[in-house]
């Protein structure tokens, strides 16, 4: 579950930004918790830790910069998004390792982009890999770096971001081993990594390197559902 804090000493601004965040996350069916604070001291005194903090800079008492420094002293791993009506503190924001700087009034589209980037950064998953065997050698291929697998008879070609690696194997066994890891059999000849799919139509999947893969007619509907579910899981706000 994503844990979010919104800190602004102006109640209306705090409520407005919180509502915008809630609407974006609930629309995409993402699990979250959100707390509002009206002072830096109140945020610093909070017992819980937050994944993402939207922090106003110009506040009475402890301002946003001082609050951010207090969070850093605690070795907080929260992503900080500063919110301000002034551009004057942009460079200071770098000093406290701010993730993003938003200007008031916050635009919905800009907030959406920031949330997407934050969710992707917060997403923690191990670097899973596949060990392939060929010519008495073993090679480790990281799953994130594989665009798709192509089947040519008894040979499987792993199309990576840097090169293509071929080895003998059975696509059925490979498909089963990759269940739940973001791969989908879009065609009898292709097992595609959904992480590298930029878009699709009824005939083809468009990959982020410019390649296109055929989608079988009987797999098109399921492909769309799997891709949507994967995007939501990865934090995509589409």
GROMACS .gro file of C-alpha atoms in nm:
model
  238
    1UNK     CA    1   0.000   0.000   0.000
    2UNK     CA    2   0.125   0.346  -0.091
    3UNK     CA    3   0.151   0.580   0.208
    4UNK     CA    4   0.114   0.954   0.132
    5UNK     CA    5   0.131   1.273   0.338
    6UNK     CA    6   0.016   1.619   0.229
    7UNK     CA    7   0.146   1.908   0.440
    8UNK     CA    8   0.021   2.265   0.385
    9UNK     CA    9  -0.074   2.528   0.642
   10UNK     CA   10  -0.352   2.656   0.418
   11UNK     CA   11  -0.649   2.422   0.485
   12UNK     CA   12  -0.815   2.480   0.148
   13UNK     CA   13  -0.493   2.414  -0.045
   14UNK     CA   14  -0.421   2.105   0.163
   15UNK     CA   15  -0.772   1.972   0.101
   16UNK     CA   16  -0.764   2.051  -0.271
   17UNK     CA   17  -0.435   1.874  -0.335
   18UNK     CA   18  -0.539   1.574  -0.123
   19UNK     CA   19  -0.862   1.542  -0.319
   20UNK     CA   20  -0.678   1.552  -0.652
   21UNK     CA   21  -0.439   1.280  -0.536
   22UNK     CA   22  -0.724   1.063  -0.408
   23UNK     CA   23  -0.918   1.093  -0.734
   24UNK     CA   24  -0.618   0.993  -0.945
   25UNK     CA   25  -0.534   0.691  -0.732
   26UNK     CA   26  -0.891   0.569  -0.682
   27UNK     CA   27  -0.967   0.603  -1.052
   28UNK     CA   28  -0.684   0.355  -1.117
   29UNK     CA   29  -0.784   0.128  -0.829
   30UNK     CA   30  -0.451   0.172  -0.651
   31UNK     CA   31  -0.427   0.093  -0.281
   32UNK     CA   32  -0.313   0.384  -0.062
   33UNK     CA   33  -0.342   0.571   0.266
   34UNK     CA   34  -0.329   0.951   0.289
   35UNK     CA   35  -0.288   1.186   0.585
   36UNK     CA   36  -0.309   1.565   0.589
   37UNK     CA   37  -0.093   1.791   0.805
   38UNK     CA   38  -0.118   2.166   0.853
   39UNK     CA   39   0.232   2.233   0.986
   40UNK     CA   40   0.584   2.104   0.950
   41UNK     CA   41   0.601   2.028   1.321
   42UNK     CA   42   0.287   1.815   1.298
   43UNK     CA   43   0.443   1.616   1.013
   44UNK     CA   44   0.774   1.569   1.195
   45UNK     CA   45   0.592   1.451   1.508
   46UNK     CA   46   0.395   1.189   1.316
   47UNK     CA   47   0.481   0.835   1.418
   48UNK     CA   48   0.431   0.669   1.080
   49UNK     CA   49   0.663   0.677   0.781
   50UNK     CA   50   0.547   0.786   0.436
   51UNK     CA   51   0.647   0.676   0.090
   52UNK     CA   52   0.557   1.009  -0.068
   53UNK     CA   53   0.526   1.354   0.090
   54UNK     CA   54   0.379   1.664  -0.074
   55UNK     CA   55   0.525   1.953   0.123
   56UNK     CA   56   0.441   2.323   0.108
   57UNK     CA   57   0.743   2.549   0.141
   58UNK     CA   58   0.601   2.879   0.266
   59UNK     CA   59   0.447   2.783   0.600
   60UNK     CA   60   0.429   2.959   0.936
   61UNK     CA   61   0.655   2.822   1.207
   62UNK     CA   62   0.874   2.549   1.061
   63UNK     CA   63   0.876   2.605   0.686
   64UNK     CA   64   0.900   2.335   0.422
   65UNK     CA   65   1.277   2.349   0.385
   66UNK     CA   66   1.337   2.314   0.757
   67UNK     CA   67   1.085   2.031   0.770
   68UNK     CA   68   1.266   1.857   0.486
   69UNK     CA   69   1.598   1.889   0.668
   70UNK     CA   70   1.438   1.737   0.975
   71UNK     CA   71   1.320   1.442   0.769
   72UNK     CA   72   1.669   1.396   0.623
   73UNK     CA   73   1.825   1.394   0.971
   74UNK     CA   74   1.599   1.099   1.051
   75UNK     CA   75   1.729   0.925   0.738
   76UNK     CA   76   1.380   0.924   0.595
   77UNK     CA   77   1.349   0.747   0.260
   78UNK     CA   78   1.035   0.937   0.164
   79UNK     CA   79   1.012   1.098  -0.178
   80UNK     CA   80   0.965   1.471  -0.129
   81UNK     CA   81   0.753   1.676  -0.366
   82UNK     CA   82   0.768   2.046  -0.285
   83UNK     CA   83   0.463   2.257  -0.358
   84UNK     CA   84   0.500   2.634  -0.374
   85UNK     CA   85   0.358   2.947  -0.531
   86UNK     CA   86   0.715   3.068  -0.588
   87UNK     CA   87   1.002   2.941  -0.806
   88UNK     CA   88   1.258   3.097  -0.571
   89UNK     CA   89   1.334   2.776  -0.382
   90UNK     CA   90   1.403   2.540  -0.672
   91UNK     CA   91   1.778   2.524  -0.611
   92UNK     CA   92   1.736   2.487  -0.236
   93UNK     CA   93   1.511   2.191  -0.309
   94UNK     CA   94   1.808   2.007  -0.460
   95UNK     CA   95   1.999   2.049  -0.134
   96UNK     CA   96   1.736   1.849   0.054
   97UNK     CA   97   1.710   1.584  -0.219
   98UNK     CA   98   1.363   1.679  -0.339
   99UNK     CA   99   1.209   1.448  -0.596
  100UNK     CA  100   0.996   1.713  -0.769
  101UNK     CA  101   0.895   2.078  -0.744
  102UNK     CA  102   0.535   2.173  -0.824
  103UNK     CA  103   0.403   2.526  -0.866
  104UNK     CA  104   0.069   2.635  -0.726
  105UNK     CA  105  -0.200   2.609  -0.841
  106UNK     CA  106  -0.112   2.247  -0.912
  107UNK     CA  107  -0.239   2.130  -1.251
  108UNK     CA  108  -0.407   1.789  -1.267
  109UNK     CA  109  -0.199   1.669  -1.563
  110UNK     CA  110   0.128   1.772  -1.399
  111UNK     CA  111   0.027   1.600  -1.076
  112UNK     CA  112  -0.056   1.286  -1.272
  113UNK     CA  113   0.292   1.284  -1.429
  114UNK     CA  114   0.460   1.331  -1.092
  115UNK     CA  115   0.257   1.052  -0.934
  116UNK     CA  116   0.348   0.818  -1.217
  117UNK     CA  117   0.720   0.890  -1.181
  118UNK     CA  118   0.700   0.854  -0.803
  119UNK     CA  119   0.517   0.522  -0.822
  120UNK     CA  120   0.769   0.384  -1.067
  121UNK     CA  121   1.057   0.494  -0.845
  122UNK     CA  122   0.896   0.350  -0.533
  123UNK     CA  123   0.826   0.021  -0.703
  124UNK     CA  124   1.076  -0.222  -0.554
  125UNK     CA  125   1.123  -0.557  -0.719
  126UNK     CA  126   1.426  -0.787  -0.727
  127UNK     CA  127   1.633  -0.809  -1.043
  128UNK     CA  128   1.508  -1.149  -1.150
  129UNK     CA  129   1.705  -1.335  -1.412
  130UNK     CA  130   1.696  -1.641  -1.632
  131UNK     CA  131   1.991  -1.877  -1.672
  132UNK     CA  132   2.023  -2.021  -2.022
  133UNK     CA  133   2.249  -2.304  -2.129
  134UNK     CA  134   2.423  -2.323  -2.465
  135UNK     CA  135   2.739  -2.497  -2.588
  136UNK     CA  136   2.836  -2.604  -2.236
  137UNK     CA  137   2.812  -2.243  -2.121
  138UNK     CA  138   2.569  -2.069  -1.891
  139UNK     CA  139   2.450  -1.713  -1.934
  140UNK     CA  140   2.244  -1.497  -1.699
  141UNK     CA  141   1.976  -1.280  -1.863
  142UNK     CA  142   1.790  -1.023  -1.652
  143UNK     CA  143   1.417  -1.040  -1.723
  144UNK     CA  144   1.377  -0.661  -1.732
  145UNK     CA  145   1.626  -0.647  -2.020
  146UNK     CA  146   1.443  -0.902  -2.235
  147UNK     CA  147   1.203  -0.751  -2.489
  148UNK     CA  148   1.056  -1.081  -2.602
  149UNK     CA  149   1.126  -1.444  -2.670
  150UNK     CA  150   1.088  -1.576  -3.024
  151UNK     CA  151   1.033  -1.944  -3.098
  152UNK     CA  152   1.198  -2.102  -3.402
  153UNK     CA  153   1.138  -2.477  -3.387
  154UNK     CA  154   1.346  -2.610  -3.100
  155UNK     CA  155   1.542  -2.286  -3.070
  156UNK     CA  156   1.436  -1.997  -2.844
  157UNK     CA  157   1.573  -1.653  -2.921
  158UNK     CA  158   1.582  -1.409  -2.631
  159UNK     CA  159   1.569  -1.060  -2.780
  160UNK     CA  160   1.738  -0.834  -2.527
  161UNK     CA  161   1.789  -0.459  -2.521
  162UNK     CA  162   2.150  -0.508  -2.626
  163UNK     CA  163   2.165  -0.837  -2.818
  164UNK     CA  164   1.983  -1.157  -2.917
  165UNK     CA  165   2.069  -1.482  -2.739
  166UNK     CA  166   1.959  -1.818  -2.877
  167UNK     CA  167   1.942  -2.153  -2.700
  168UNK     CA  168   1.756  -2.483  -2.714
  169UNK     CA  169   1.440  -2.499  -2.506
  170UNK     CA  170   1.067  -2.559  -2.487
  171UNK     CA  171   0.846  -2.251  -2.505
  172UNK     CA  172   0.573  -2.418  -2.295
  173UNK     CA  173   0.810  -2.471  -2.005
  174UNK     CA  174   0.946  -2.117  -2.042
  175UNK     CA  175   0.596  -1.970  -2.049
  176UNK     CA  176   0.502  -2.153  -1.729
  177UNK     CA  177   0.820  -2.044  -1.552
  178UNK     CA  178   0.747  -1.679  -1.635
  179UNK     CA  179   0.384  -1.671  -1.514
  180UNK     CA  180   0.322  -1.371  -1.292
  181UNK     CA  181   0.645  -1.203  -1.404
  182UNK     CA  182   0.504  -0.972  -1.672
  183UNK     CA  183   0.532  -1.192  -1.982
  184UNK     CA  184   0.246  -1.287  -2.216
  185UNK     CA  185   0.220  -1.533  -2.508
  186UNK     CA  186   0.070  -1.292  -2.764
  187UNK     CA  187   0.127  -1.539  -3.048
  188UNK     CA  188   0.245  -1.898  -3.074
  189UNK     CA  189   0.581  -1.763  -3.189
  190UNK     CA  190   0.625  -1.482  -2.933
  191UNK     CA  191   0.639  -1.441  -2.557
  192UNK     CA  192   0.650  -1.066  -2.495
  193UNK     CA  193   0.766  -0.867  -2.192
  194UNK     CA  194   0.472  -0.637  -2.110
  195UNK     CA  195   0.714  -0.391  -1.949
  196UNK     CA  196   0.839  -0.303  -2.298
  197UNK     CA  197   0.498  -0.267  -2.465
  198UNK     CA  198   0.416   0.093  -2.557
  199UNK     CA  199   0.083   0.023  -2.726
  200UNK     CA  200  -0.111  -0.220  -2.943
  201UNK     CA  201  -0.396  -0.270  -3.186
  202UNK     CA  202  -0.586  -0.581  -3.291
  203UNK     CA  203  -0.297  -0.709  -3.499
  204UNK     CA  204   0.026  -0.595  -3.334
  205UNK     CA  205   0.200  -0.498  -3.011
  206UNK     CA  206   0.425  -0.192  -3.033
  207UNK     CA  207   0.749  -0.221  -2.835
  208UNK     CA  208   0.948   0.067  -2.691
  209UNK     CA  209   1.241  -0.007  -2.925
  210UNK     CA  210   1.023   0.040  -3.234
  211UNK     CA  211   0.963  -0.328  -3.310
  212UNK     CA  212   0.617  -0.476  -3.365
  213UNK     CA  213   0.500  -0.825  -3.273
  214UNK     CA  214   0.200  -1.009  -3.414
  215UNK     CA  215  -0.095  -1.066  -3.180
  216UNK     CA  216  -0.300  -1.376  -3.256
  217UNK     CA  217  -0.671  -1.305  -3.308
  218UNK     CA  218  -0.777  -1.539  -3.031
  219UNK     CA  219  -0.528  -1.382  -2.789
  220UNK     CA  220  -0.604  -1.015  -2.855
  221UNK     CA  221  -0.871  -0.964  -2.588
  222UNK     CA  222  -0.676  -1.145  -2.319
  223UNK     CA  223  -0.361  -0.953  -2.416
  224UNK     CA  224  -0.541  -0.623  -2.356
  225UNK     CA  225  -0.661  -0.736  -2.013
  226UNK     CA  226  -0.318  -0.863  -1.912
  227UNK     CA  227  -0.147  -0.543  -2.027
  228UNK     CA  228  -0.394  -0.323  -1.836
  229UNK     CA  229  -0.354  -0.532  -1.519
  230UNK     CA  230   0.024  -0.515  -1.551
  231UNK     CA  231   0.022  -0.137  -1.596
  232UNK     CA  232  -0.191  -0.093  -1.286
  233UNK     CA  233   0.037  -0.322  -1.090
  234UNK     CA  234   0.342  -0.124  -1.200
  235UNK     CA  235   0.183   0.208  -1.106
  236UNK     CA  236   0.078   0.320  -1.452
  237UNK     CA  237  -0.179   0.599  -1.442
  238UNK     CA  238  -0.337   0.533  -1.781
   0.00000   0.00000   0.00000
